[in-house]
Amino acid sequence: MSILDRKLRRDLWAMRAQVLSVALLLGAGVAVLIGSVSTYLSLRTAQEEYYRTSRFADLWVELERAPSTVSATIAALPGVGIAEPRVVKDVRVEWERSDLSVAGAIVSLPRPGQPSLNRLDRVKGRWLDPARLDEVLVNAGFASTWGVNPGDTIRVILNGRVETFRIAGIVHSPEYIYAARPGNPLPDDRTFVVLWANDDAVAAAFDMKGAFNNLVLTLAPGASALAVAAQVDAQLDRYGGRGAYERRDQASHRFLADELAEQRTLAIFVPVIFFGIASFLLNVLIGRLVDAQREQIAALKALGFPSMPIAMHYLKLVGSICALGAVLGVPAGHWYALSMIEAYRPFFRFPDLPLTMPMWVPMLAIGAGAAMAAAGALAAVRRVLRLKPAEALRSETPAAFSRAIVGPTLPPAVKMTIRGLLGRPVRSLLTIFGLAFAVPMVVLGLFWWDALDYMVQVQFDGIERADAVVTFTDPRSSRSLREIASLDGVSLVEGQRIVPVRLRAGNRTYRLVLTGIAPDSELRVPRTASLQPAAIPADGIILSKGLAERLGVVPGDDILVETLEGRRQTRTAAVVSLIEDVLGYSAYMNRVALNRLMREDDLVSQAALRVDPKHADAVWKRLAERPRVLATSVKRVWLQLFNEKVAAVVTIAAVVLTLFGVIIAVGVVYNSARVSLQERAWELASLRILGFTRAEVSRILLAELAIATGIAIPLGLAMAQGIVTVLMTLRSNESFTIPPVVSPATFATAALVVLGAGVGSALLVRRRIDRLDLVAVLKTRD
């Protein structure tokens, strides 16, 4: 073993605490990068593979009723690959295990079993027997939630008639990876079920023999989706066609695409921010660590060691720290990615969602971290090697420093503290920025809980103020609200008209449901950006801010409203104002104006209820027994869903980022203090020899650390708010808007973590100052 290798072993052992803390810092950065990128790649790979193997459609069309022969005409259109007609209807399910009414959709399947497009993936059981009309397949989400197995029975209300089906199998469908009832932003496997039955059974139940009301298509290679959609619309308009729409408007795909876009943003920017800060801190710490060995480097050079072996020695030191960081970071990143995927499984129902972690991901993380550390080490080594050995063996020449800055009356210890900070401005700034960057590391993990609390407060306390929302099977007269109001425990009922529409502004379109509410609505209150109730105009439309930006309109502009229900109506409406939403996009009109647009009487599609909690269970049961009630959405269940679905996914990321942020913060503060002590050990020992007490010597060094921390914390808090705002702006999507809200408690926690790390480090440094071997330190340069 060479002399330098023995020195390496000795240095690693002597600096073991610093080596471990720097390795933890690098490991945290590596873990975040591996976990975030692997989670995104896993979701994207699962989506692409499932879409490919299931022949996921490119276009969908809903219509009233068309003869089956029309599908052949559409299949022959230029640009159409495969056109497959089917019957899709909303149904209600009598499910005794649920206190709430269970809604669903039933989809016809051609004989023998598998459709040409949107093919199913069987999990349990068998395919439908073509000879039997009393069998159904059930989606895996509902089956796993309720413990449904093949052979069980399910009672379905088809067109007003109750029929009992036997469950033949459990399946996944590419159309219901994210299985949410239309109009609901979250999947609810407890009260929403998807059924597939033989086409004869569905057609007979809904009087659709020889007809279809839903069409799915693929595009021929090179075909334009818009051009094909226009041709299809022209063919189906006379049959009540509601306009062909692409994948981006298909509910499940839209949410999955939004989540993938968000994951792509988070997979790029969070690791870049997190890893970038960690790498910067690594660079600074390694550089200062090597700088502190200036005299040893000079001594080696004076003894005849060439520059290259000395540089290689420090690269080996860096390599050893990076290797330890990789050993810690790669398994942690693997665990992080697996945890995120497990959290996504109940959210996105893929047949298979394996972890995708290609080798280049950990190699990239380790390589980037090693490069930053090596750059810091080599820059410091190069600075020392440029000096002549005799010069390098001497202490650094104090920087020019004007006595006017500190004044003649200050005590010597104070002067030395100020001189230590201002005399080496670059080093002081790097220390301050290093400490400041530790604050966003903690905030990046903690602020997610603030954002979720804010979302719940705005959406479920401010906007959706009803205890429950009842959806009717079809639009009903507003007089039907009286029946619900007469139920014991119901204190307030408000009717809402829900109409699926397509909004058009120039060449931009968007499909959603338009909600008509009363101007004095108490149970659904759209909010402005300042969270004040938005006035519902007598005429005109109000839009989510995000939706207005997507359509490229502002208040005062006109947009075209095309209704997709009943008699297709088209009308120009003025955008009156913009509102804030956190769950999806929304659009509102006055209920009277919306019914006037539909050329209908005073109809309602939903009823929002305020219910006495003591009577709530009885009210839900009474509502579930009513044949015209399709579904009842209860706020308590929604909050539970929100916590289970959204908060579960966010919590894992938040816990991991918080933990790593704390590790980085402690590592940075501790290393800054230790390196400062190492750099100034000779000076502090000299002061002790000159008569300074241990306390006075400690105060000089610790005062510098305290001043740097005092400047760094407010700077770090400002940086944290900026980073969170930029990150949330970049991840904004249609499904969820996570606000860049950081509570005072989170700021205080982050500041206290950094402050606590500073105090703990100060105590360790004080202990080391007390144990300084004055003779050994002063003889270092002899």
mmCIF file of N, CA, C and O in Angstrom, residues 147-205:
data_model
loop_
_atom_site.group_PDB
_atom_site.id
_atom_site.type_symbol
_atom_site.label_atom_id
_atom_site.label_comp_id
_atom_site.label_asym_id
_atom_site.label_seq_id
_atom_site.Cartn_x
_atom_site.Cartn_y
_atom_site.Cartn_z
ATOM 1 N N GLY A 147 -64.571 -7.290 -2.476
ATOM 2 C CA GLY A 147 -64.299 -8.722 -2.359
ATOM 3 C C GLY A 147 -65.192 -9.563 -3.245
ATOM 4 O O GLY A 147 -65.619 -10.656 -2.866
ATOM 5 N N VAL A 148 -65.474 -9.054 -4.449
ATOM 6 C CA VAL A 148 -66.346 -9.768 -5.389
ATOM 7 C C VAL A 148 -65.551 -10.857 -6.106
ATOM 8 O O VAL A 148 -64.400 -10.641 -6.497
ATOM 9 N N ASN A 149 -66.150 -12.014 -6.283
ATOM 10 C CA ASN A 149 -65.496 -13.134 -6.970
ATOM 11 C C ASN A 149 -66.393 -13.692 -8.056
ATOM 12 O O ASN A 149 -67.625 -13.532 -7.996
ATOM 13 N N PRO A 150 -65.799 -14.369 -9.042
ATOM 14 C CA PRO A 150 -66.623 -15.035 -10.059
ATOM 15 C C PRO A 150 -67.599 -16.012 -9.391
ATOM 16 O O PRO A 150 -67.248 -16.707 -8.438
ATOM 17 N N GLY A 151 -68.819 -16.016 -9.889
ATOM 18 C CA GLY A 151 -69.857 -16.852 -9.291
ATOM 19 C C GLY A 151 -70.814 -16.055 -8.437
ATOM 20 O O GLY A 151 -71.943 -16.492 -8.185
ATOM 21 N N ASP A 152 -70.365 -14.868 -7.949
ATOM 22 C CA ASP A 152 -71.271 -14.013 -7.179
ATOM 23 C C ASP A 152 -72.341 -13.444 -8.109
ATOM 24 O O ASP A 152 -72.188 -13.442 -9.342
ATOM 25 N N THR A 153 -73.401 -12.925 -7.511
ATOM 26 C CA THR A 153 -74.463 -12.306 -8.321
ATOM 27 C C THR A 153 -74.533 -10.816 -8.033
ATOM 28 O O THR A 153 -74.087 -10.348 -6.978
ATOM 29 N N ILE A 154 -75.085 -10.089 -8.983
ATOM 30 C CA ILE A 154 -75.229 -8.643 -8.834
ATOM 31 C C ILE A 154 -76.553 -8.227 -9.463
ATOM 32 O O ILE A 154 -76.904 -8.693 -10.561
ATOM 33 N N ARG A 155 -77.315 -7.392 -8.771
ATOM 34 C CA ARG A 155 -78.625 -6.948 -9.255
ATOM 35 C C ARG A 155 -78.480 -5.572 -9.887
ATOM 36 O O ARG A 155 -78.023 -4.609 -9.237
ATOM 37 N N VAL A 156 -78.865 -5.502 -11.139
ATOM 38 C CA VAL A 156 -78.669 -4.279 -11.917
ATOM 39 C C VAL A 156 -80.026 -3.771 -12.399
ATOM 40 O O VAL A 156 -80.856 -4.557 -12.870
ATOM 41 N N ILE A 157 -80.238 -2.460 -12.247
ATOM 42 C CA ILE A 157 -81.473 -1.845 -12.745
ATOM 43 C C ILE A 157 -81.224 -1.379 -14.167
ATOM 44 O O ILE A 157 -80.490 -0.417 -14.413
ATOM 45 N N LEU A 158 -81.822 -2.099 -15.135
ATOM 46 C CA LEU A 158 -81.658 -1.809 -16.552
ATOM 47 C C LEU A 158 -82.943 -1.198 -17.087
ATOM 48 O O LEU A 158 -83.970 -1.883 -17.155
ATOM 49 N N ASN A 159 -82.875 0.062 -17.428
ATOM 50 C CA ASN A 159 -84.037 0.723 -18.015
ATOM 51 C C ASN A 159 -85.276 0.576 -17.141
ATOM 52 O O ASN A 159 -86.387 0.333 -17.626
ATOM 53 N N GLY A 160 -85.071 0.664 -15.818
ATOM 54 C CA GLY A 160 -86.202 0.591 -14.887
ATOM 55 C C GLY A 160 -86.517 -0.810 -14.414
ATOM 56 O O GLY A 160 -87.348 -0.973 -13.520
ATOM 57 N N ARG A 161 -85.898 -1.834 -14.992
ATOM 58 C CA ARG A 161 -86.173 -3.215 -14.588
ATOM 59 C C ARG A 161 -84.962 -3.784 -13.858
ATOM 60 O O ARG A 161 -83.828 -3.595 -14.283
ATOM 61 N N VAL A 162 -85.256 -4.507 -12.773
ATOM 62 C CA VAL A 162 -84.161 -5.105 -12.000
ATOM 63 C C VAL A 162 -83.869 -6.492 -12.565
ATOM 64 O O VAL A 162 -84.770 -7.323 -12.692
ATOM 65 N N GLU A 163 -82.604 -6.726 -12.911
ATOM 66 C CA GLU A 163 -82.201 -8.045 -13.427
ATOM 67 C C GLU A 163 -81.003 -8.532 -12.635
ATOM 68 O O GLU A 163 -80.130 -7.740 -12.246
ATOM 69 N N THR A 164 -80.970 -9.813 -12.407
ATOM 70 C CA THR A 164 -79.864 -10.413 -11.656
ATOM 71 C C THR A 164 -78.881 -11.067 -12.631
ATOM 72 O O THR A 164 -79.273 -11.861 -13.487
ATOM 73 N N PHE A 165 -77.621 -10.704 -12.496
ATOM 74 C CA PHE A 165 -76.561 -11.268 -13.343
ATOM 75 C C PHE A 165 -75.606 -12.078 -12.473
ATOM 76 O O PHE A 165 -75.363 -11.734 -11.305
ATOM 77 N N ARG A 166 -75.031 -13.089 -13.079
ATOM 78 C CA ARG A 166 -73.966 -13.835 -12.420
ATOM 79 C C ARG A 166 -72.625 -13.323 -12.948
ATOM 80 O O ARG A 166 -72.464 -13.134 -14.162
ATOM 81 N N ILE A 167 -71.715 -13.096 -12.041
ATOM 82 C CA ILE A 167 -70.412 -12.544 -12.428
ATOM 83 C C ILE A 167 -69.530 -13.681 -12.949
ATOM 84 O O ILE A 167 -69.216 -14.628 -12.216
ATOM 85 N N ALA A 168 -69.176 -13.583 -14.233
ATOM 86 C CA ALA A 168 -68.356 -14.631 -14.850
ATOM 87 C C ALA A 168 -66.861 -14.369 -14.630
ATOM 88 O O ALA A 168 -66.071 -15.308 -14.496
ATOM 89 N N GLY A 169 -66.470 -13.112 -14.603
ATOM 90 C CA GLY A 169 -65.038 -12.828 -14.467
ATOM 91 C C GLY A 169 -64.782 -11.404 -14.010
ATOM 92 O O GLY A 169 -65.670 -10.546 -14.011
ATOM 93 N N ILE A 170 -63.539 -11.168 -13.601
ATOM 94 C CA ILE A 170 -63.073 -9.846 -13.159
ATOM 95 C C ILE A 170 -62.067 -9.365 -14.194
ATOM 96 O O ILE A 170 -61.152 -10.116 -14.563
ATOM 97 N N VAL A 171 -62.201 -8.129 -14.652
ATOM 98 C CA VAL A 171 -61.368 -7.672 -15.768
ATOM 99 C C VAL A 171 -60.829 -6.255 -15.517
ATOM 100 O O VAL A 171 -61.366 -5.495 -14.715
ATOM 101 N N HIS A 172 -59.746 -5.962 -16.238
ATOM 102 C CA HIS A 172 -59.251 -4.595 -16.371
ATOM 103 C C HIS A 172 -59.650 -4.085 -17.758
ATOM 104 O O HIS A 172 -59.754 -4.871 -18.709
ATOM 105 N N SER A 173 -59.832 -2.766 -17.861
ATOM 106 C CA SER A 173 -60.140 -2.163 -19.150
ATOM 107 C C SER A 173 -59.283 -0.908 -19.333
ATOM 108 O O SER A 173 -59.133 -0.117 -18.392
ATOM 109 N N PRO A 174 -58.733 -0.696 -20.534
ATOM 110 C CA PRO A 174 -57.938 0.526 -20.751
ATOM 111 C C PRO A 174 -58.786 1.789 -20.670
ATOM 112 O O PRO A 174 -58.252 2.866 -20.480
ATOM 113 N N GLU A 175 -60.116 1.651 -20.820
ATOM 114 C CA GLU A 175 -60.988 2.820 -20.714
ATOM 115 C C GLU A 175 -61.259 3.220 -19.273
ATOM 116 O O GLU A 175 -61.730 4.320 -19.017
ATOM 117 N N TYR A 176 -60.990 2.305 -18.339
ATOM 118 C CA TYR A 176 -61.287 2.577 -16.930
ATOM 119 C C TYR A 176 -60.065 2.318 -16.054
ATOM 120 O O TYR A 176 -60.178 1.776 -14.959
ATOM 121 N N ILE A 177 -58.891 2.688 -16.557
ATOM 122 C CA ILE A 177 -57.699 2.648 -15.695
ATOM 123 C C ILE A 177 -57.936 3.564 -14.505
ATOM 124 O O ILE A 177 -57.580 3.258 -13.384
ATOM 125 N N TYR A 178 -58.552 4.686 -14.795
ATOM 126 C CA TYR A 178 -58.966 5.628 -13.751
ATOM 127 C C TYR A 178 -60.489 5.643 -13.798
ATOM 128 O O TYR A 178 -61.092 6.319 -14.625
ATOM 129 N N ALA A 179 -61.112 4.840 -12.933
ATOM 130 C CA ALA A 179 -62.554 4.610 -13.034
ATOM 131 C C ALA A 179 -63.314 5.596 -12.165
ATOM 132 O O ALA A 179 -63.504 5.370 -10.963
ATOM 133 N N ALA A 180 -63.717 6.701 -12.755
ATOM 134 C CA ALA A 180 -64.495 7.706 -12.029
ATOM 135 C C ALA A 180 -65.811 7.929 -12.752
ATOM 136 O O ALA A 180 -65.883 7.870 -13.982
ATOM 137 N N ARG A 181 -66.852 8.148 -11.977
ATOM 138 C CA ARG A 181 -68.152 8.458 -12.563
ATOM 139 C C ARG A 181 -68.056 9.781 -13.306
ATOM 140 O O ARG A 181 -67.362 10.702 -12.841
ATOM 141 N N PRO A 182 -68.706 9.910 -14.457
ATOM 142 C CA PRO A 182 -68.645 11.179 -15.195
ATOM 143 C C PRO A 182 -69.007 12.360 -14.304
ATOM 144 O O PRO A 182 -70.005 12.339 -13.597
ATOM 145 N N GLY A 183 -68.165 13.385 -14.336
ATOM 146 C CA GLY A 183 -68.393 14.573 -13.522
ATOM 147 C C GLY A 183 -67.708 14.524 -12.173
ATOM 148 O O GLY A 183 -67.633 15.528 -11.478
ATOM 149 N N ASN A 184 -67.228 13.317 -11.778
ATOM 150 C CA ASN A 184 -66.538 13.204 -10.498
ATOM 151 C C ASN A 184 -65.033 13.238 -10.731
ATOM 152 O O ASN A 184 -64.523 12.522 -11.597
ATOM 153 N N PRO A 185 -64.294 14.017 -9.955
ATOM 154 C CA PRO A 185 -62.865 14.124 -10.205
ATOM 155 C C PRO A 185 -62.042 12.982 -9.631
ATOM 156 O O PRO A 185 -60.885 12.816 -9.995
ATOM 157 N N LEU A 186 -62.618 12.194 -8.723
ATOM 158 C CA LEU A 186 -61.843 11.125 -8.086
ATOM 159 C C LEU A 186 -62.482 9.770 -8.363
ATOM 160 O O LEU A 186 -63.707 9.663 -8.440
ATOM 161 N N PRO A 187 -61.661 8.727 -8.492
ATOM 162 C CA PRO A 187 -62.242 7.390 -8.672
ATOM 163 C C PRO A 187 -62.826 6.902 -7.367
ATOM 164 O O PRO A 187 -62.268 7.108 -6.297
ATOM 165 N N ASP A 188 -64.003 6.271 -7.461
ATOM 166 C CA ASP A 188 -64.654 5.746 -6.274
ATOM 167 C C ASP A 188 -65.103 4.323 -6.562
ATOM 168 O O ASP A 188 -66.170 4.100 -7.130
ATOM 169 N N ASP A 189 -64.261 3.364 -6.191
ATOM 170 C CA ASP A 189 -64.566 1.962 -6.470
ATOM 171 C C ASP A 189 -65.652 1.417 -5.560
ATOM 172 O O ASP A 189 -66.109 0.294 -5.751
ATOM 173 N N ARG A 190 -66.078 2.207 -4.560
ATOM 174 C CA ARG A 190 -67.146 1.723 -3.686
ATOM 175 C C ARG A 190 -68.517 1.964 -4.287
ATOM 176 O O ARG A 190 -69.425 1.170 -4.102
ATOM 177 N N THR A 191 -68.680 3.059 -4.972
ATOM 178 C CA THR A 191 -70.025 3.407 -5.463
ATOM 179 C C THR A 191 -70.074 3.531 -6.977
ATOM 180 O O THR A 191 -71.018 4.102 -7.501
ATOM 181 N N PHE A 192 -69.051 3.059 -7.675
ATOM 182 C CA PHE A 192 -69.079 3.092 -9.134
ATOM 183 C C PHE A 192 -68.549 1.760 -9.661
ATOM 184 O O PHE A 192 -67.472 1.304 -9.270
ATOM 185 N N VAL A 193 -69.328 1.143 -10.536
ATOM 186 C CA VAL A 193 -68.961 -0.163 -11.078
ATOM 187 C C VAL A 193 -69.125 -0.131 -12.597
ATOM 188 O O VAL A 193 -70.004 0.560 -13.130
ATOM 189 N N VAL A 194 -68.264 -0.855 -13.282
ATOM 190 C CA VAL A 194 -68.372 -1.004 -14.734
ATOM 191 C C VAL A 194 -68.655 -2.474 -15.028
ATOM 192 O O VAL A 194 -67.967 -3.367 -14.507
ATOM 193 N N LEU A 195 -69.678 -2.703 -15.837
ATOM 194 C CA LEU A 195 -70.099 -4.063 -16.182
ATOM 195 C C LEU A 195 -70.010 -4.251 -17.685
ATOM 196 O O LEU A 195 -70.266 -3.317 -18.453
ATOM 197 N N TRP A 196 -69.648 -5.467 -18.110
ATOM 198 C CA TRP A 196 -69.667 -5.815 -19.523
ATOM 199 C C TRP A 196 -70.583 -7.029 -19.673
ATOM 200 O O TRP A 196 -70.469 -7.996 -18.900
ATOM 201 N N ALA A 197 -71.504 -6.957 -20.638
ATOM 202 C CA ALA A 197 -72.453 -8.051 -20.843
ATOM 203 C C ALA A 197 -72.565 -8.328 -22.338
ATOM 204 O O ALA A 197 -72.157 -7.512 -23.182
ATOM 205 N N ASN A 198 -73.113 -9.507 -22.668
ATOM 206 C CA ASN A 198 -73.308 -9.841 -24.088
ATOM 207 C C ASN A 198 -74.180 -8.787 -24.766
ATOM 208 O O ASN A 198 -75.118 -8.252 -24.154
ATOM 209 N N ASP A 199 -73.863 -8.471 -26.020
ATOM 210 C CA ASP A 199 -74.571 -7.381 -26.695
ATOM 211 C C ASP A 199 -76.072 -7.640 -26.788
ATOM 212 O O ASP A 199 -76.871 -6.708 -26.686
ATOM 213 N N ASP A 200 -76.481 -8.903 -26.924
ATOM 214 C CA ASP A 200 -77.916 -9.194 -26.999
ATOM 215 C C ASP A 200 -78.617 -8.810 -25.700
ATOM 216 O O ASP A 200 -79.752 -8.299 -25.717
ATOM 217 N N ALA A 201 -77.948 -9.066 -24.551
ATOM 218 C CA ALA A 201 -78.565 -8.755 -23.264
ATOM 219 C C ALA A 201 -78.725 -7.248 -23.099
ATOM 220 O O ALA A 201 -79.780 -6.759 -22.661
ATOM 221 N N VAL A 202 -77.687 -6.485 -23.444
ATOM 222 C CA VAL A 202 -77.750 -5.033 -23.279
ATOM 223 C C VAL A 202 -78.730 -4.430 -24.278
ATOM 224 O O VAL A 202 -79.538 -3.549 -23.937
ATOM 225 N N ALA A 203 -78.668 -4.902 -25.525
ATOM 226 C CA ALA A 203 -79.561 -4.352 -26.552
ATOM 227 C C ALA A 203 -81.016 -4.612 -26.204
ATOM 228 O O ALA A 203 -81.885 -3.747 -26.378
ATOM 229 N N ALA A 204 -81.302 -5.819 -25.689
ATOM 230 C CA ALA A 204 -82.682 -6.145 -25.338
ATOM 231 C C ALA A 204 -83.173 -5.274 -24.177
ATOM 232 O O ALA A 204 -84.325 -4.817 -24.167
ATOM 233 N N ALA A 205 -82.302 -5.021 -23.222
ATOM 234 C CA ALA A 205 -82.708 -4.245 -22.057
ATOM 235 C C ALA A 205 -83.005 -2.793 -22.405
ATOM 236 O O ALA A 205 -83.868 -2.164 -21.788
#
